[in-house]
Coordinates of C-alpha atoms in Angstrom, one line a residue:
Chain A
M8 CA 134.0 71.6 100.9
I9 CA 131.9 69.1 99.1
Y10 CA 132.9 68.1 95.8
L11 CA 130.9 66.6 93.4
S12 CA 131.4 64.0 90.7
K13 CA 131.6 65.4 86.9
Q14 CA 128.0 64.2 86.5
E15 CA 126.6 65.9 88.7
K16 CA 128.1 69.4 88.1
R17 CA 126.9 68.7 85.1
R18 CA 123.8 67.7 86.5
A19 CA 123.5 71.1 88.4
F20 CA 124.6 73.1 85.5
W21 CA 121.6 72.4 83.6
L22 CA 119.7 73.1 86.7
N23 CA 120.9 76.6 87.4
I24 CA 120.1 77.2 83.8
S25 CA 116.8 76.1 83.4
A26 CA 115.9 77.6 87.0
I27 CA 117.4 81.3 85.3
L28 CA 115.2 80.6 82.2
I29 CA 111.7 80.2 84.1
C30 CA 112.6 83.2 86.6
I31 CA 113.2 85.3 83.3
L32 CA 110.2 83.9 81.8
F33 CA 108.4 84.0 84.9
L34 CA 109.4 87.4 85.9
F35 CA 109.2 89.0 82.6
P36 CA 106.0 90.7 82.7
I37 CA 107.5 93.2 86.3
Y38 CA 110.6 93.7 83.4
W39 CA 108.2 94.8 80.6
L40 CA 106.7 97.2 83.4
V41 CA 109.7 98.5 84.1
V42 CA 111.0 99.1 80.4
T43 CA 107.7 100.3 79.3
S44 CA 108.0 103.3 81.9
L45 CA 111.3 104.2 80.1
K46 CA 109.9 104.8 76.8
T47 CA 108.6 107.5 74.6
E48 CA 104.7 107.8 74.0
G49 CA 105.7 107.2 70.2
E50 CA 107.9 104.1 71.0
I51 CA 104.8 102.4 73.4
F52 CA 102.6 101.7 70.3
R53 CA 105.6 100.3 68.0
T54 CA 104.3 97.0 66.4
P55 CA 106.3 94.7 67.1
P56 CA 107.2 96.4 70.2
T57 CA 111.1 97.2 71.1
L58 CA 112.1 94.7 73.8
F59 CA 114.8 97.2 74.6
P60 CA 113.7 101.3 74.5
L61 CA 115.6 102.7 71.6
K62 CA 115.9 105.5 73.8
I63 CA 115.9 105.7 77.3
T64 CA 113.6 108.5 79.0
F65 CA 112.9 109.4 82.3
D66 CA 109.8 112.2 80.7
T67 CA 107.0 109.9 82.6
Y68 CA 108.5 110.2 85.8
A69 CA 108.9 114.0 85.3
T70 CA 105.4 114.6 84.0
Q71 CA 104.3 112.6 87.1
L72 CA 106.4 113.8 90.0
F73 CA 106.0 117.6 89.0
G74 CA 103.2 117.8 86.7
K75 CA 100.3 119.6 87.2
Q76 CA 98.3 116.9 85.6
Y77 CA 98.2 114.2 88.5
N78 CA 100.5 114.5 91.4
M79 CA 102.3 111.0 92.1
F80 CA 103.7 112.4 95.0
E81 CA 101.1 113.1 96.9
A82 CA 99.4 109.9 96.2
F83 CA 102.6 107.6 97.5
M84 CA 102.3 109.9 100.7
N85 CA 99.1 109.1 101.3
S86 CA 99.8 105.0 100.5
A87 CA 102.3 105.5 102.8
I88 CA 100.2 107.1 106.0
I89 CA 97.9 104.3 105.0
A90 CA 100.0 101.8 104.9
V91 CA 102.2 102.4 108.1
G92 CA 98.6 103.4 109.8
T93 CA 97.5 99.2 109.3
L94 CA 101.3 98.3 110.6
V95 CA 101.0 100.2 113.3
L96 CA 97.5 99.4 114.4
S97 CA 97.9 95.6 113.4
T98 CA 101.0 95.2 115.2
L99 CA 100.1 96.6 118.4
L100 CA 96.9 94.7 118.5
S101 CA 97.8 91.3 116.8
I102 CA 101.6 90.6 119.0
P103 CA 100.1 90.2 122.5
A104 CA 96.7 88.6 120.8
S105 CA 99.0 86.3 119.3
Y106 CA 100.9 85.8 122.4
G107 CA 97.9 84.7 124.6
L108 CA 96.3 82.4 121.7
A109 CA 100.1 80.4 122.0
R110 CA 100.7 80.6 125.4
F111 CA 97.2 80.4 128.0
R112 CA 95.1 77.6 128.6
I113 CA 91.9 79.5 129.2
P114 CA 88.1 78.5 128.2
G115 CA 87.1 80.1 125.3
M116 CA 90.7 79.6 123.1
Q117 CA 89.2 77.3 120.4
L118 CA 86.5 79.9 119.6
F119 CA 88.8 82.5 119.3
I120 CA 91.5 80.7 117.2
L121 CA 88.3 79.9 114.7
L122 CA 87.3 83.5 114.9
F123 CA 90.6 84.7 113.6
L124 CA 90.6 82.1 110.9
V125 CA 87.1 82.6 110.0
T126 CA 87.1 86.6 109.5
Q127 CA 90.7 86.0 107.7
M128 CA 89.0 84.2 104.8
M129 CA 85.8 86.5 104.5
P130 CA 86.2 88.9 101.2
S131 CA 86.0 92.8 102.1
S132 CA 82.8 93.2 99.7
L133 CA 81.6 91.7 103.0
I134 CA 82.4 94.4 105.2
L135 CA 82.2 97.2 103.0
T136 CA 78.7 98.5 103.1
P137 CA 78.4 98.7 106.7
L138 CA 81.6 99.8 107.2
F139 CA 80.7 102.4 104.6
I140 CA 77.4 103.7 106.7
A141 CA 79.2 103.5 110.0
F142 CA 82.1 105.7 109.3
K143 CA 79.4 108.3 107.6
H144 CA 77.8 108.4 110.5
L145 CA 80.7 108.8 112.3
H146 CA 82.4 111.2 110.3
L147 CA 85.4 109.4 109.2
N148 CA 85.1 108.6 105.2
N149 CA 87.3 110.7 103.8
T150 CA 89.9 110.5 106.7
Y151 CA 93.3 108.2 106.1
L152 CA 91.7 106.4 109.1
A153 CA 88.8 105.1 107.8
P154 CA 91.3 102.6 105.2
I155 CA 93.6 102.1 107.9
L156 CA 90.4 100.7 110.3
A157 CA 89.2 99.1 107.5
D158 CA 92.9 97.6 106.0
A159 CA 93.4 96.3 109.6
T160 CA 90.5 93.3 109.6
I161 CA 92.9 91.9 106.8
A162 CA 96.1 92.2 108.7
I163 CA 95.4 91.2 111.7
P164 CA 93.9 87.9 111.8
F165 CA 97.2 87.3 109.3
S166 CA 99.5 88.8 111.5
V167 CA 98.0 86.7 114.7
M168 CA 98.0 83.4 112.6
I169 CA 101.7 83.8 111.6
L170 CA 102.7 84.9 115.2
R171 CA 100.6 82.5 116.9
T172 CA 103.0 79.6 115.5
Y173 CA 106.2 81.3 115.9
F174 CA 105.2 82.0 119.8
I175 CA 104.0 78.2 119.9
T176 CA 107.6 76.7 118.6
L177 CA 109.4 78.9 121.3
P178 CA 110.8 76.9 124.7
K179 CA 108.5 76.7 127.5
E180 CA 111.8 77.0 129.7
L181 CA 112.7 80.5 128.5
E182 CA 109.6 81.3 130.4
D183 CA 109.6 79.1 133.4
S184 CA 113.3 80.3 134.0
A185 CA 112.6 84.1 133.5
K186 CA 109.8 83.4 136.0
I187 CA 112.2 82.1 138.5
D188 CA 114.2 85.2 138.0
G189 CA 111.5 87.2 139.2
C190 CA 110.0 87.9 135.9
N191 CA 106.0 88.7 135.9
T192 CA 103.9 87.6 132.7
I193 CA 104.2 91.4 131.3
T194 CA 108.0 91.3 131.7
T195 CA 108.4 88.4 130.7
F196 CA 106.6 88.6 127.6
L197 CA 108.3 91.9 126.5
R198 CA 111.8 91.1 127.9
I199 CA 112.1 87.7 126.9
M200 CA 109.8 86.0 124.4
L201 CA 108.8 89.3 122.0
P202 CA 112.8 89.6 121.5
I203 CA 113.0 86.1 120.3
A204 CA 109.8 86.3 118.1
I205 CA 111.3 89.4 116.2
P206 CA 111.3 87.5 112.6
G207 CA 108.1 86.2 113.3
V208 CA 107.4 90.2 113.9
V209 CA 109.0 91.3 111.0
V210 CA 107.1 88.9 108.9
A211 CA 103.4 89.7 110.3
M212 CA 104.4 94.2 110.0
V213 CA 105.9 93.8 106.5
F214 CA 102.3 91.8 105.5
S215 CA 100.2 94.4 107.6
F216 CA 102.3 97.1 105.4
L217 CA 101.9 95.4 102.1
F218 CA 98.2 95.3 102.7
G219 CA 98.0 98.9 103.4
W220 CA 100.3 99.6 100.4
G221 CA 98.1 97.8 97.6
D222 CA 94.9 98.3 99.0
L223 CA 92.3 99.5 96.1
V224 CA 88.8 99.0 97.2
F225 CA 88.6 100.4 100.6
A226 CA 90.4 103.4 99.5
L227 CA 88.3 104.1 96.7
T228 CA 85.2 103.6 98.8
F229 CA 85.6 105.7 101.8
L230 CA 87.8 108.3 100.1
S231 CA 86.3 110.5 97.7
D232 CA 88.8 113.4 98.2
T233 CA 91.4 113.0 95.2
H234 CA 94.2 114.7 97.6
K235 CA 93.8 111.8 100.3
Q236 CA 93.8 109.2 97.7
P237 CA 96.5 106.5 97.7
F238 CA 98.1 105.5 94.7
T239 CA 95.6 102.8 93.9
A240 CA 92.8 104.4 94.0
G241 CA 94.4 107.4 92.2
I242 CA 95.5 105.4 89.2
F243 CA 92.5 103.6 88.8
N244 CA 90.6 106.7 88.5
F245 CA 93.6 108.5 85.9
L246 CA 92.5 105.4 83.9
G247 CA 88.5 107.0 83.8
Y248 CA 89.9 110.5 82.8
Q249 CA 91.3 110.0 79.9
G250 CA 93.1 107.9 77.4
I251 CA 95.3 105.5 78.9
S252 CA 99.1 106.3 78.1
W253 CA 100.9 103.4 79.4
N254 CA 104.4 104.7 79.8
N255 CA 103.2 107.4 82.8
I256 CA 101.3 104.6 84.1
M257 CA 104.2 102.2 84.0
A258 CA 106.4 104.8 85.7
F259 CA 103.9 105.2 88.4
G260 CA 103.7 101.1 88.8
T261 CA 107.4 100.7 88.8
I262 CA 107.6 103.2 91.9
S263 CA 105.4 101.6 93.6
I264 CA 106.6 98.0 93.7
I265 CA 110.2 99.3 94.9
P266 CA 109.0 98.7 98.5
V267 CA 108.1 95.0 97.4
V268 CA 111.3 94.5 96.0
L269 CA 113.0 96.3 98.8
I270 CA 111.2 94.0 101.3
F271 CA 112.1 91.2 99.2
V272 CA 115.5 91.7 98.9
F273 CA 115.9 92.1 102.9
I274 CA 113.6 89.5 104.3
Q275 CA 113.1 86.9 101.8
K276 CA 114.3 83.9 103.9
Y277 CA 111.9 84.9 106.8
I278 CA 109.1 85.1 104.5
V279 CA 109.1 81.6 103.3
S280 CA 109.0 80.6 107.0
G281 CA 106.9 82.8 108.4
L282 CA 104.5 82.3 105.4
T283 CA 104.2 78.3 105.5
G284 CA 104.1 77.7 109.0
G285 CA 101.2 80.1 109.5
A286 CA 99.4 79.2 106.4
I287 CA 99.0 75.2 107.0
K288 CA 98.8 75.0 110.6
G289 CA 96.5 77.2 110.8
Chain B
M29 CA 95.8 80.3 138.8
A30 CA 92.9 83.1 138.4
R31 CA 94.7 85.5 137.9
S32 CA 97.3 84.2 135.1
R33 CA 93.9 83.3 132.9
L34 CA 92.7 86.8 133.3
I35 CA 96.0 88.6 132.0
G36 CA 95.5 85.6 129.3
Y37 CA 92.2 87.9 128.0
Y38 CA 93.6 90.6 128.6
F39 CA 96.4 89.7 125.8
I40 CA 93.6 88.7 123.6
F41 CA 90.4 90.6 123.8
P42 CA 92.0 94.2 122.1
A43 CA 92.2 92.4 118.8
L44 CA 89.1 90.5 119.4
I45 CA 86.9 93.5 120.3
Y46 CA 88.9 95.2 117.3
M47 CA 87.4 92.5 115.0
I48 CA 84.1 91.9 116.4
L49 CA 83.1 95.9 115.7
L50 CA 84.8 95.5 112.3
V51 CA 84.2 92.7 110.9
G52 CA 81.5 90.8 113.0
Y53 CA 78.8 93.8 113.1
P54 CA 79.1 94.9 109.6
I55 CA 78.0 91.2 108.8
I56 CA 75.2 91.3 110.9
E57 CA 74.4 94.4 109.6
N58 CA 74.7 93.3 106.3
I59 CA 72.1 90.2 106.7
R60 CA 70.0 93.5 108.3
L61 CA 70.3 95.6 105.7
G62 CA 69.6 92.7 102.8
F63 CA 66.2 92.5 104.5
Y64 CA 65.8 96.1 104.1
D65 CA 65.8 99.1 101.6
V66 CA 68.2 101.4 102.2
N67 CA 69.6 104.0 99.2
V68 CA 71.1 106.8 99.0
M69 CA 68.0 109.0 100.1
N70 CA 67.3 107.5 103.4
I71 CA 70.6 106.5 104.2
S72 CA 70.6 109.1 107.2
S73 CA 66.9 108.2 108.3
K74 CA 65.8 106.3 110.4
S75 CA 62.5 105.5 108.4
Q76 CA 63.7 102.9 106.5
A77 CA 61.0 99.9 105.4
F78 CA 61.1 96.3 106.1
V79 CA 60.8 94.9 102.2
G80 CA 61.7 91.3 103.4
L81 CA 63.2 88.9 100.8
Q82 CA 62.3 91.3 98.1
N83 CA 65.8 92.6 97.4
Y84 CA 66.8 88.6 96.4
R85 CA 63.7 88.4 94.6
D86 CA 64.5 91.5 92.1
L87 CA 68.4 90.2 92.2
F88 CA 67.0 86.9 90.5
D89 CA 65.1 88.8 88.4
K90 CA 67.3 90.8 86.8
G91 CA 69.2 87.7 86.4
T92 CA 72.9 89.4 86.4
I93 CA 72.8 87.8 90.1
Q94 CA 72.9 84.3 88.4
I95 CA 75.6 85.3 85.5
A96 CA 78.3 86.6 88.3
M97 CA 77.6 83.5 90.5
G98 CA 78.4 81.6 87.7
N99 CA 81.7 83.6 86.6
T100 CA 83.0 83.6 90.3
L101 CA 82.5 79.6 90.2
F102 CA 84.5 79.3 86.7
Y103 CA 86.8 81.9 87.3
T104 CA 87.6 79.8 90.7
V105 CA 87.9 76.6 89.8
I106 CA 89.9 77.3 86.2
C107 CA 92.5 79.5 88.2
I108 CA 93.0 77.3 90.9
V109 CA 93.6 74.3 88.4
F110 CA 96.4 76.6 86.7
Q111 CA 98.2 77.5 90.0
F112 CA 98.4 74.4 91.4
T113 CA 99.4 72.4 88.3
I114 CA 102.4 75.1 87.6
G115 CA 102.8 75.5 91.2
F116 CA 103.4 72.1 91.8
G117 CA 105.6 71.3 88.5
L118 CA 108.0 74.3 89.4
A119 CA 107.9 72.9 93.3
L120 CA 109.3 69.4 92.0
F121 CA 111.7 71.4 90.0
F122 CA 112.7 73.7 92.8
S123 CA 112.8 71.4 95.0
Q124 CA 116.3 69.8 94.0
K125 CA 119.2 71.2 95.6
F126 CA 121.3 73.0 93.2
G127 CA 123.3 76.4 93.5
L128 CA 120.4 78.8 93.0
S129 CA 117.0 77.1 93.9
E130 CA 116.4 78.3 96.9
R131 CA 117.3 82.2 95.8
L132 CA 115.2 82.1 92.3
R133 CA 112.4 80.1 94.0
G134 CA 112.4 83.0 96.2
L135 CA 112.4 85.5 93.8
I136 CA 109.8 84.2 91.8
M137 CA 107.6 85.6 95.0
V138 CA 107.7 88.9 93.9
S139 CA 104.8 88.4 91.8
W140 CA 102.3 87.3 94.5
L141 CA 103.7 90.6 96.8
M142 CA 103.1 93.5 93.9
P143 CA 100.2 95.6 94.7
G144 CA 96.9 93.9 92.8
T145 CA 96.1 97.1 90.7
I146 CA 99.6 97.2 89.3
T147 CA 99.6 93.7 88.3
A148 CA 96.0 94.4 86.4
L149 CA 97.7 97.7 84.7
M150 CA 100.4 95.4 83.4
F151 CA 98.3 92.7 82.0
R152 CA 96.0 95.1 80.7
Y153 CA 98.9 96.3 78.5
M154 CA 100.5 93.1 77.9
F155 CA 96.9 92.2 76.5
S156 CA 95.9 95.4 74.7
L157 CA 95.3 95.5 71.0
D158 CA 97.5 98.2 70.5
G159 CA 101.3 97.5 71.1
G160 CA 100.3 94.1 73.2
I161 CA 103.2 92.1 73.8
I162 CA 101.4 89.1 73.9
N163 CA 99.6 89.2 70.6
S164 CA 102.4 90.4 68.9
V165 CA 104.7 86.8 70.2
L166 CA 101.8 85.1 69.3
L167 CA 101.7 86.3 65.8
R168 CA 105.9 86.3 65.7
L169 CA 105.5 82.2 66.7
H170 CA 102.8 81.9 64.2
I171 CA 100.2 80.6 66.7
I172 CA 97.9 82.7 66.0
E173 CA 97.2 84.5 62.4
K174 CA 95.2 87.9 63.8
P175 CA 95.2 89.5 66.7
I176 CA 93.4 88.4 69.5
E177 CA 91.1 90.6 71.2
W178 CA 91.5 89.8 74.6
L179 CA 89.8 92.3 76.6
I180 CA 87.0 93.6 74.1
Q181 CA 85.7 90.0 73.3
E182 CA 83.7 88.3 75.9
H183 CA 85.2 85.2 76.3
N184 CA 88.6 86.1 76.1
A185 CA 87.9 88.4 78.8
M186 CA 87.6 86.1 81.2
W187 CA 90.7 83.9 80.3
S188 CA 92.6 87.1 80.3
I189 CA 91.5 87.7 84.0
I190 CA 92.6 84.3 84.8
I191 CA 96.3 84.6 83.6
A192 CA 96.8 87.1 85.1
N193 CA 95.7 85.5 88.2
T194 CA 97.4 82.1 87.5
W195 CA 100.4 84.9 87.2
V196 CA 99.8 86.1 90.6
G197 CA 99.0 82.6 92.6
V198 CA 101.2 80.6 91.3
P199 CA 104.3 81.3 94.1
F200 CA 101.8 80.7 96.6
N201 CA 101.6 77.1 95.4
M202 CA 104.8 76.7 94.5
I203 CA 106.3 77.9 97.9
L204 CA 103.9 75.7 100.1
L205 CA 104.3 72.3 98.0
T206 CA 108.0 73.0 98.1
T207 CA 108.0 73.2 102.0
G208 CA 105.6 70.0 102.0
L209 CA 108.0 68.4 99.5
I210 CA 111.4 69.2 101.2
T211 CA 109.9 67.6 104.3
I212 CA 109.4 64.1 103.3
P213 CA 112.5 62.0 104.6
K214 CA 114.8 60.9 101.6
D215 CA 115.2 57.2 102.8
V216 CA 111.6 56.8 102.2
Y217 CA 112.2 57.1 98.4
E218 CA 115.7 55.2 99.0
S219 CA 114.1 52.4 100.1
A220 CA 111.0 52.5 97.2
A221 CA 114.0 52.5 94.8
M222 CA 115.4 49.7 95.9
D223 CA 112.4 48.0 95.6
G224 CA 112.4 49.4 92.0
A225 CA 110.1 51.6 91.8
N226 CA 110.4 54.1 89.2
A227 CA 109.7 57.7 89.1
I228 CA 106.4 58.1 88.5
Q229 CA 105.5 55.1 90.8
K230 CA 107.3 56.9 93.3
F231 CA 105.3 60.1 92.7
F232 CA 101.9 58.5 93.0
R233 CA 102.8 56.1 95.6
I234 CA 105.0 58.3 98.1
T235 CA 105.0 62.2 96.9
L236 CA 101.0 62.5 96.2
P237 CA 99.8 60.4 99.6
L238 CA 102.6 62.0 101.7
L239 CA 101.4 65.4 100.6
K240 CA 97.4 65.1 100.8
P241 CA 97.1 67.2 103.3
T242 CA 99.0 70.0 102.2
I243 CA 97.5 69.5 99.0
T244 CA 94.1 69.8 100.8
S245 CA 94.6 73.0 102.7
L246 CA 96.0 74.5 99.6
L247 CA 93.3 74.0 97.4
I248 CA 90.6 75.6 100.0
L249 CA 92.5 78.5 101.0
G250 CA 93.2 79.0 97.2
F251 CA 89.7 78.4 96.5
I252 CA 88.7 81.3 99.0
Y253 CA 91.3 83.7 98.0
T254 CA 90.7 83.1 94.4
F255 CA 87.0 83.7 95.0
K256 CA 87.1 87.2 96.5
V257 CA 88.8 88.4 93.6
F258 CA 88.0 92.6 93.4
D259 CA 91.0 94.2 92.1
L260 CA 92.2 92.4 89.1
V261 CA 88.5 92.2 87.6
V262 CA 88.0 95.9 88.3
V263 CA 90.8 97.4 86.8
M264 CA 91.0 95.1 83.9
T265 CA 87.4 95.0 82.5
N266 CA 85.2 96.2 85.1
G267 CA 83.2 93.3 85.0
G268 CA 82.9 93.8 81.3
P269 CA 82.1 93.5 78.5
V270 CA 78.4 93.4 79.1
D271 CA 78.3 91.2 82.0
A272 CA 81.4 88.8 80.9
T273 CA 83.2 88.9 83.9
E274 CA 81.5 89.9 86.5
M275 CA 81.9 88.6 89.4
L276 CA 80.1 88.5 93.3
S277 CA 82.3 91.1 94.5
T278 CA 82.7 93.9 92.0
Y279 CA 78.8 93.3 91.3
S280 CA 78.2 93.8 94.7
Y281 CA 80.8 97.1 94.9
K282 CA 78.5 98.1 91.5
L283 CA 75.3 98.0 93.6
S284 CA 76.6 99.5 96.4
F285 CA 78.4 102.4 95.2
G286 CA 77.8 103.1 91.7
E287 CA 73.7 102.8 92.1
F288 CA 74.0 103.6 95.8
N289 CA 71.1 100.8 96.5
F290 CA 73.1 100.3 99.8
S291 CA 70.2 96.8 100.3
Q292 CA 70.8 95.3 97.1
G293 CA 74.7 95.3 97.4
A294 CA 74.3 94.1 100.7
A295 CA 72.2 91.4 99.4
V296 CA 74.7 90.0 97.0
A297 CA 77.6 89.9 99.7
N298 CA 75.3 87.9 101.6
I299 CA 75.5 85.1 99.4
L300 CA 79.2 85.9 98.6
F301 CA 79.3 85.0 102.4
V302 CA 77.3 82.2 102.4
I303 CA 79.5 80.4 99.8
L304 CA 82.7 81.2 101.8
F305 CA 81.3 80.5 105.2
I306 CA 80.2 77.0 104.1
I307 CA 83.8 76.2 102.6
S308 CA 85.6 77.8 105.4
L309 CA 83.6 75.5 108.0
G310 CA 85.0 72.5 105.8
Y311 CA 88.5 74.3 106.0
L312 CA 88.4 74.5 109.8
K313 CA 86.7 71.1 110.3
M314 CA 89.8 69.9 108.3
V315 CA 92.6 71.9 110.3
S316 CA 91.4 71.0 113.8
K317 CA 91.3 67.5 112.9
E318 CA 94.8 67.8 112.2
E319 CA 95.8 70.3 114.9
V320 CA 94.2 73.5 115.8
M321 CA 95.8 73.9 119.6

């Protein structure tokens, strides 16, 4: 236990209070999102707006979930399929690649690393038109595979960069002793290195999931069938058809950020370390 | 030795080939498309005419491309200035040690992880004329006399998107700068204090120079990530009013999938590519000087 002087205690107290105020101010939009979803249609347009709902209602959720107008459940299932697909594809490809880039000294290595770095920086609009045409010929448009394949192009370089820094920091002696115990390259990788790298792998998986979950542009381009569209594309089209009913849309939004909040609660610590490693050291 | 090298390639190649097929090929195909006339009528046929630079000439004659370039650049620079300044301020604050510092610093990151579509809708509602909270707060504080037409008026629409994007980008800046700040050894400050340096001198003589590598990568990465904005703009204004918030990415999308003029859409994407490629090269040169391997 560290004993703080009275002055230091007071300082810490005021710092904590200011930090809480900063967070409340900064995160107010998210509060507003949730609160709006619980208001009635009439209360939405009140001036001045009410900071807390006069009457809490879950009607918005009921209309969205069970109403005929727009099926939220279906949209979220589609988003989940696309996000999980992106996660699986990206993880399967990027774990071995990042291990290879971190552990083997082979000709061309510098170039491979550069290729992953550059692709990470390219905008989705760049690959949109050619992929749309290619997917059309391959009859992939309007299948879940189309956005999954495209989302993985963002998730893979990101994961490779994060995981590579992770594998580099693992001590070389681990591998050597595994070799002495009779492991070959593959079994060393699977039995020794991969289990230690789990925190890094989790971060890569989480971000791959979030890329798929939040994607709008690929879904909008490749999926015109409304029964296949994820919530992002669904909500975007929903905007166009009628006057905006904000409470319904915010109910949608509230549910869509649940994975973000859950992820945040459970693996916050890993995200910060994984992110700073990957982004700065490149 | 030769065998273990081969295994190295086995590890890397699946991901590498994937990226070459799904990113490398489209980049090349975009360049070809830019020189041909490909639209919804001839997309599947073999008879696509070579038109040279006609697509680019048409784009510049129409004039929207110049506006989109200017908008994208303005938006990117202003966003980075805001994100970086606020992010730095918060990093200085949260790098101090107090009970809740780490927990609350992490909490701020939620805004960075939110789906872009939802962030855009949230701000669109907050900026709206009917029941928008931002106008109502500004009115209540007597900062403005009558409601501001945030998303409807051309000049304000751009600022609305900038404000929304700043909210998204602040945590990224803050987290990276905080990590940088924490790694600066304490004794550097202590010896400076003994030499009689005040807080401002310490900031400019120690903090800034030692953070320089972090700051440079942050600014370049920020530029690249901000320059390719799509979701926020499409959902908040869809490029409007008129072309006031049209960006290179949204313009390219509109040409390809609104007008089905795939060639011109590809041509705009190529312009975007060239700009980002030059900046990426600068970044790579900087990173490889420090440490790539």
